[in-house]
Short mmCIF file of C-alpha atoms and ligand atoms in Angstrom, two decimals:
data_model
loop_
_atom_site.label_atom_id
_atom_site.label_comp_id
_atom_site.label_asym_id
_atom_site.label_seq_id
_atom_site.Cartn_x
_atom_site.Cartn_y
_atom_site.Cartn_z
CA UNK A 16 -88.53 33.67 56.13
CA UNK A 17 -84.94 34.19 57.56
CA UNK A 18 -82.07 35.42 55.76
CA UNK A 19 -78.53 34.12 56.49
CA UNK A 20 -75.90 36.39 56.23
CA UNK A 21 -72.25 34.95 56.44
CA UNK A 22 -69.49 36.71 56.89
CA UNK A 23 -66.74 34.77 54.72
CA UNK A 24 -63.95 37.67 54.88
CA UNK A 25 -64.45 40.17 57.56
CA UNK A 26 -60.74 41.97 57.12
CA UNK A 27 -59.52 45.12 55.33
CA UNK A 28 -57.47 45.49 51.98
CA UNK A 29 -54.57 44.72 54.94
CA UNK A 30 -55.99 41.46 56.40
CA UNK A 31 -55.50 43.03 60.05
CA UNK A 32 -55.78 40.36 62.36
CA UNK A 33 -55.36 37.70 59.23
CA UNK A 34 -59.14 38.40 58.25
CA UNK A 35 -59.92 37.54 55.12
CA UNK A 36 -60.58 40.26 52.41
CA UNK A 37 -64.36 41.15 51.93
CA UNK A 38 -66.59 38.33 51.25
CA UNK A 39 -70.27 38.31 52.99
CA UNK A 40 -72.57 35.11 51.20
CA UNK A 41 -76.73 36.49 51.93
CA UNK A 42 -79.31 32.91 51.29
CA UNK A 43 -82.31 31.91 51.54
CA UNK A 44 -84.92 29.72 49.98
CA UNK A 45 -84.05 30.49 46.38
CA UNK A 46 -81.32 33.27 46.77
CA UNK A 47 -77.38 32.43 47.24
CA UNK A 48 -75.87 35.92 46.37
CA UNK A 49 -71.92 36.92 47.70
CA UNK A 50 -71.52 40.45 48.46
CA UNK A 51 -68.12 41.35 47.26
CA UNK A 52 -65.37 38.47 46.44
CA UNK A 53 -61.69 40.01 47.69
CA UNK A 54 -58.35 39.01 46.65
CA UNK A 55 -58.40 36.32 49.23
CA UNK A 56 -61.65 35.21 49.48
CA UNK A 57 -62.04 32.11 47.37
CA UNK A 58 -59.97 29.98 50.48
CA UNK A 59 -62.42 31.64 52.92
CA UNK A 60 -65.46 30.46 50.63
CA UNK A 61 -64.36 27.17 50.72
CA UNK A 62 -64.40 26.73 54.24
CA UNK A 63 -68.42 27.27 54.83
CA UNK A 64 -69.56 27.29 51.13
CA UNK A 65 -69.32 25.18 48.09
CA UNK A 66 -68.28 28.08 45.71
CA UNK A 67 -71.13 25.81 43.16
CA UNK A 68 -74.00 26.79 45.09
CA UNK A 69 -72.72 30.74 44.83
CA UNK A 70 -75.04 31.93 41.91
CA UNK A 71 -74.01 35.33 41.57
CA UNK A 72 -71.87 38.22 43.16
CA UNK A 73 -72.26 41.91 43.85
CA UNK A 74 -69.69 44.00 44.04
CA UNK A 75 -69.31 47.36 45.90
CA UNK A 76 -66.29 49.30 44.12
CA UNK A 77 -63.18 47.81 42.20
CA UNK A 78 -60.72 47.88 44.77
CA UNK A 79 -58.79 44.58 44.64
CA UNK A 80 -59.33 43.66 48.33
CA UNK A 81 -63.61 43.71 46.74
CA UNK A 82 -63.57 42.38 43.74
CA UNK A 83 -59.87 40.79 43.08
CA UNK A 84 -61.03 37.23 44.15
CA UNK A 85 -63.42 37.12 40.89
CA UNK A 86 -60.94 35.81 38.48
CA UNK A 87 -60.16 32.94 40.86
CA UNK A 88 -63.64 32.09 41.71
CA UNK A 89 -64.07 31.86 37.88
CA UNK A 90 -61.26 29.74 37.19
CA UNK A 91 -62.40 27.64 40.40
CA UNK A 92 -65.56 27.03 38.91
CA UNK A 93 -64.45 25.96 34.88
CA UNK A 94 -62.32 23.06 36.29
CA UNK A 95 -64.87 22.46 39.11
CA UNK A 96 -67.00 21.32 35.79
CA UNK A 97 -70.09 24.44 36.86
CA UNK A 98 -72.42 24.39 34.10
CA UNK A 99 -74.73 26.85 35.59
CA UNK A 100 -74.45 30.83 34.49
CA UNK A 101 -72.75 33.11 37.35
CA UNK A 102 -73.68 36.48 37.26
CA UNK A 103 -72.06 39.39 38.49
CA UNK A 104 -72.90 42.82 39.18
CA UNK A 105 -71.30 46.43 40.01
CA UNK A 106 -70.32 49.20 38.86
CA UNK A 107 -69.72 50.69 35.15
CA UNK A 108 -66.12 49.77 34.99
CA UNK A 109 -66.21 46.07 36.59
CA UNK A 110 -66.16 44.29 32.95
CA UNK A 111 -63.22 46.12 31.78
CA UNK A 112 -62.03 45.86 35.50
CA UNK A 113 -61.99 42.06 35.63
CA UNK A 114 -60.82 41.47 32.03
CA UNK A 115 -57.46 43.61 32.83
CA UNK A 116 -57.28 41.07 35.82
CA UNK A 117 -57.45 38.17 33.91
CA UNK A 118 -55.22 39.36 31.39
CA UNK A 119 -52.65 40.13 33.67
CA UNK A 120 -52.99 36.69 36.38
CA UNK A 121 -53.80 34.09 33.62
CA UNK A 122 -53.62 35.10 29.79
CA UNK A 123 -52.73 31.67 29.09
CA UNK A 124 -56.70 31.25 29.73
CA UNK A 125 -59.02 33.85 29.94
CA UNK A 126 -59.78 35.02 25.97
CA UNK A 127 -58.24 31.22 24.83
CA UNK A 128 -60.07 28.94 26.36
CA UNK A 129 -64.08 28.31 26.89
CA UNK A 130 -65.46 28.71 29.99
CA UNK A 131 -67.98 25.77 30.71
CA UNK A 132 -70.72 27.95 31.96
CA UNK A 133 -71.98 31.26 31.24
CA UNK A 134 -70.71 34.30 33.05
CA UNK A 135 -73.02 37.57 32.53
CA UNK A 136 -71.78 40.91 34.09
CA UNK A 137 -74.32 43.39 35.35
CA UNK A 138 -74.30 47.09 35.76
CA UNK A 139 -75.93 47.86 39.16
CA UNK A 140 -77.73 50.75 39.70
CA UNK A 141 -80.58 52.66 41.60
CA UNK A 142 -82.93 50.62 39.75
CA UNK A 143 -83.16 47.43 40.98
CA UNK A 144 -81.63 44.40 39.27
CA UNK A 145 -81.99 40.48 39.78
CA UNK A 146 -79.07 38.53 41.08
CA UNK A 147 -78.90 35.31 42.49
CA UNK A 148 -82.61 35.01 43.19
CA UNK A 149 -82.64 38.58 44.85
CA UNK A 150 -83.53 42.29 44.24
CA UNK A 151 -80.13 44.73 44.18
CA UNK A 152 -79.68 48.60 43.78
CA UNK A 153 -76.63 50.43 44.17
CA UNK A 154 -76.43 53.80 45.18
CA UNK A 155 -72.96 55.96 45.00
CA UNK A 156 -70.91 56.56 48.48
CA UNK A 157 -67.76 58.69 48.95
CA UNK A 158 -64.61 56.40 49.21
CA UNK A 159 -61.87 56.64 46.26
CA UNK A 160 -63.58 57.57 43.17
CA UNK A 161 -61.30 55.76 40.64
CA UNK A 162 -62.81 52.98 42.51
CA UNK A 163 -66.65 53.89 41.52
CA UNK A 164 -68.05 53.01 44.98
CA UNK A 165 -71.14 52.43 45.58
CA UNK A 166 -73.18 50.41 48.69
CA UNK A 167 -75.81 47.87 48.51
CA UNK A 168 -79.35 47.40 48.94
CA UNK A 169 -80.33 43.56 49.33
CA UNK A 170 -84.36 43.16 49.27
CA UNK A 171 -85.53 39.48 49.90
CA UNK A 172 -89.43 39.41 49.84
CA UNK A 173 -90.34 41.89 52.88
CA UNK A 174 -86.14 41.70 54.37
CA UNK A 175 -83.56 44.66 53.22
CA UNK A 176 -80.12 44.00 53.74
CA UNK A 177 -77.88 47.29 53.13
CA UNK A 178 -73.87 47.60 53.04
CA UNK A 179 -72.07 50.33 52.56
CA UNK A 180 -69.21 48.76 50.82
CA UNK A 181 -66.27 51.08 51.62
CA UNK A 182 -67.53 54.98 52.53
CA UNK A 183 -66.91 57.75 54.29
CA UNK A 184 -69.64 59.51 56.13
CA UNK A 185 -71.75 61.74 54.26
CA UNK A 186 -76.02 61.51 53.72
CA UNK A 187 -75.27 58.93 50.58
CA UNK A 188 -74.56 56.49 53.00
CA UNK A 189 -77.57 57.49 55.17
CA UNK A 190 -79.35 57.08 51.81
CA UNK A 191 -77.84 53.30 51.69
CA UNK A 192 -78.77 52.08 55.36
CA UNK A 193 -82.27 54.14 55.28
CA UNK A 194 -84.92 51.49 56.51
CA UNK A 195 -82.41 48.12 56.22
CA UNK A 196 -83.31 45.65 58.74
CA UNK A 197 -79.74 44.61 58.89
CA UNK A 198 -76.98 47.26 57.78
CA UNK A 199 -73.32 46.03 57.25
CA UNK A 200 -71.06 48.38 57.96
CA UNK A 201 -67.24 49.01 57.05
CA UNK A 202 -64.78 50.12 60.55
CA UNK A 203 -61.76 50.35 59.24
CA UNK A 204 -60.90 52.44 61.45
CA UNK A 205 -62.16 53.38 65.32
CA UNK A 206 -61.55 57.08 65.94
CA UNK A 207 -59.31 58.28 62.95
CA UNK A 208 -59.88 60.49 60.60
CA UNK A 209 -59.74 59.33 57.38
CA UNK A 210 -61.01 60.76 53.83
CA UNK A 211 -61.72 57.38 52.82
CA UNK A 212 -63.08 55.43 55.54
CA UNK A 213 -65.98 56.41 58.35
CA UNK A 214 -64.33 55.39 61.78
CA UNK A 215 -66.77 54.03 64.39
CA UNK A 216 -67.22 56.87 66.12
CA UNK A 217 -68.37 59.04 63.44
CA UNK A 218 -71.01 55.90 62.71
CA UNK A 219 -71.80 56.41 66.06
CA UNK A 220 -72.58 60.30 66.22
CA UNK A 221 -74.35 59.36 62.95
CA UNK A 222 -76.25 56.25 64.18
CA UNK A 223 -79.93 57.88 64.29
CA UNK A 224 -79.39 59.61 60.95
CA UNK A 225 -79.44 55.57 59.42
CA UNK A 226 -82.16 54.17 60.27
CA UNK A 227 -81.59 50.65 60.53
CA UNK A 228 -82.70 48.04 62.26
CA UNK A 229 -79.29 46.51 63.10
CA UNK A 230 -75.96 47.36 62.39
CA UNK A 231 -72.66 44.88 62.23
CA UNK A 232 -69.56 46.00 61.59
CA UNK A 233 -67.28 44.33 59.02
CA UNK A 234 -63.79 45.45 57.11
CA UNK A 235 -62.45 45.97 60.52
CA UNK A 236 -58.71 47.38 60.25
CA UNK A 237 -56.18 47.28 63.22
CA UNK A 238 -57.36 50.41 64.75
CA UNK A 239 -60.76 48.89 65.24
CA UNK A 240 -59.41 45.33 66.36
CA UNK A 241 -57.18 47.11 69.06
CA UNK A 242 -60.88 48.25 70.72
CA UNK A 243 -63.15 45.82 70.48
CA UNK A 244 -63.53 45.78 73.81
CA UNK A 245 -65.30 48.73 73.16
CA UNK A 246 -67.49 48.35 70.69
CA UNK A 247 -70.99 48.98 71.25
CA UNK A 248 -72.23 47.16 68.03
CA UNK A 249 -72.00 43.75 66.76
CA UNK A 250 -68.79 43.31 65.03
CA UNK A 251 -68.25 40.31 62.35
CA UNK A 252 -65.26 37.73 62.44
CA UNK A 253 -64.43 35.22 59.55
CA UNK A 254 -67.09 32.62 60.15
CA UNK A 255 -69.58 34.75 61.75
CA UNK A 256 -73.39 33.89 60.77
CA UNK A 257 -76.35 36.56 61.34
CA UNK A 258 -79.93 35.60 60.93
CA UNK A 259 -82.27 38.29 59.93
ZN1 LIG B 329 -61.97 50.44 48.96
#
């Protein structure tokens, strides 16, 4: 069985080098899951996906350019006539999270009118949870803690898919890439030193402590774009596909 994994947004919260805010769609036979859904990423969905066939989203942390697109893709979907439940998972805070959204981009609808389909928020934790046909457990990183960050683990029958979300380095995110045949990687930055953020060169002292498979690198901020040249790892762009 292969897994497709589509990178939809590949940008940071800045869009550096007009990428599109996070937004990476996993499928196969049965499974159609979007990790994170960023301020901008409902007009990157639409050009590769039908936002319909999207049956549930995982978030990493509630920062705006990971989760902001949410209340769009909802509203998307009511007047696109979806029947079908979305579900959406992430951290402890995400359903107060996205009802302060919606109160504050469209009151006139959220809490007055009925949405035509069911949407069911998840808490995701180290215990894994079903969404959109696959198996996901979120472990905590160190980014922002208001945020409540936390990265990914994907399983699809005998295929693990980890993301770190956003993260510095520490061994949580070791703990998050441990035995993934694919891990997804944020590079904001290349070389600078950041307390939010692991650069690409401390991935790359850090590269045998991981374990994976396969690495790509995604959320890539200015810094990173000025030396791509230099990269030694795949690096996503809006668009790109990876099989696994
Ligand atoms: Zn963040």
């Amino acid at each position: 069985m292969t897994v497709g994994v589509r990178f939809l947004g590949s940008g940071n919260a800045f869009s550096d080098g007009g990428r599109a805010n996070a937004a990476i769609h996993i499928t196969a036979p049965g499974v159609s899951l979007l990790l994170d859904c960023g301020g901008s990423a409902l007009p990157a969905i639409k050009k590769h996906v039908d936002p319909g066939n999207i049956d549930a989203i995982a978030v990493t942390h509630l920062h705006g350019d990971h989760f902001g697109g949410i209340t769009f893709f909802v509203l998307e979907q009511h007047f696109a006539g979806r029947t079908r439940e979305l579900a959406v998972g992430g951290p402890p805070s995400l359903e107060q999270r996205l009802h302060a959204a919606e109160q504050a981009l469209y009151p006139d609808f959220y809490g007055r009118v009925e949405l035509g389909f069911p949407l069911r928020t998840h808490v995701l934790g180290v215990a894994p949870t079903t969404l959109g046909g696959a198996q996901v457990s979120a472990l905590e990183v160190r980014h922002v803690r208001l945020s409540e960050p936390h990265g990914l683990r994907v399983s699809i029958g005998g295929t693990l898919i980890a993301y770190s979300g956003d993260a510095r380095w520490s061994e949580h995110l070791a703990a998050v890439a441990k035995g993934a045949d694919l891990f997804i990687c944020e590079a904001s930055n290349f070389d600078r030193d950041d307390p939010a953020h692991i650069s690409y060169r401390q991935l790359m002292q850090h590269r045998d402590e991981l374990g994976a498979k396969r690495i790509v690198l995604t959320h890539l901020g200015a810094q990173t774009l000025a030396h791509l040249a230099e990269l030694e790892l795949e690096h996503a762009t809006d668009g790109t596909l990876v099989e696994v």
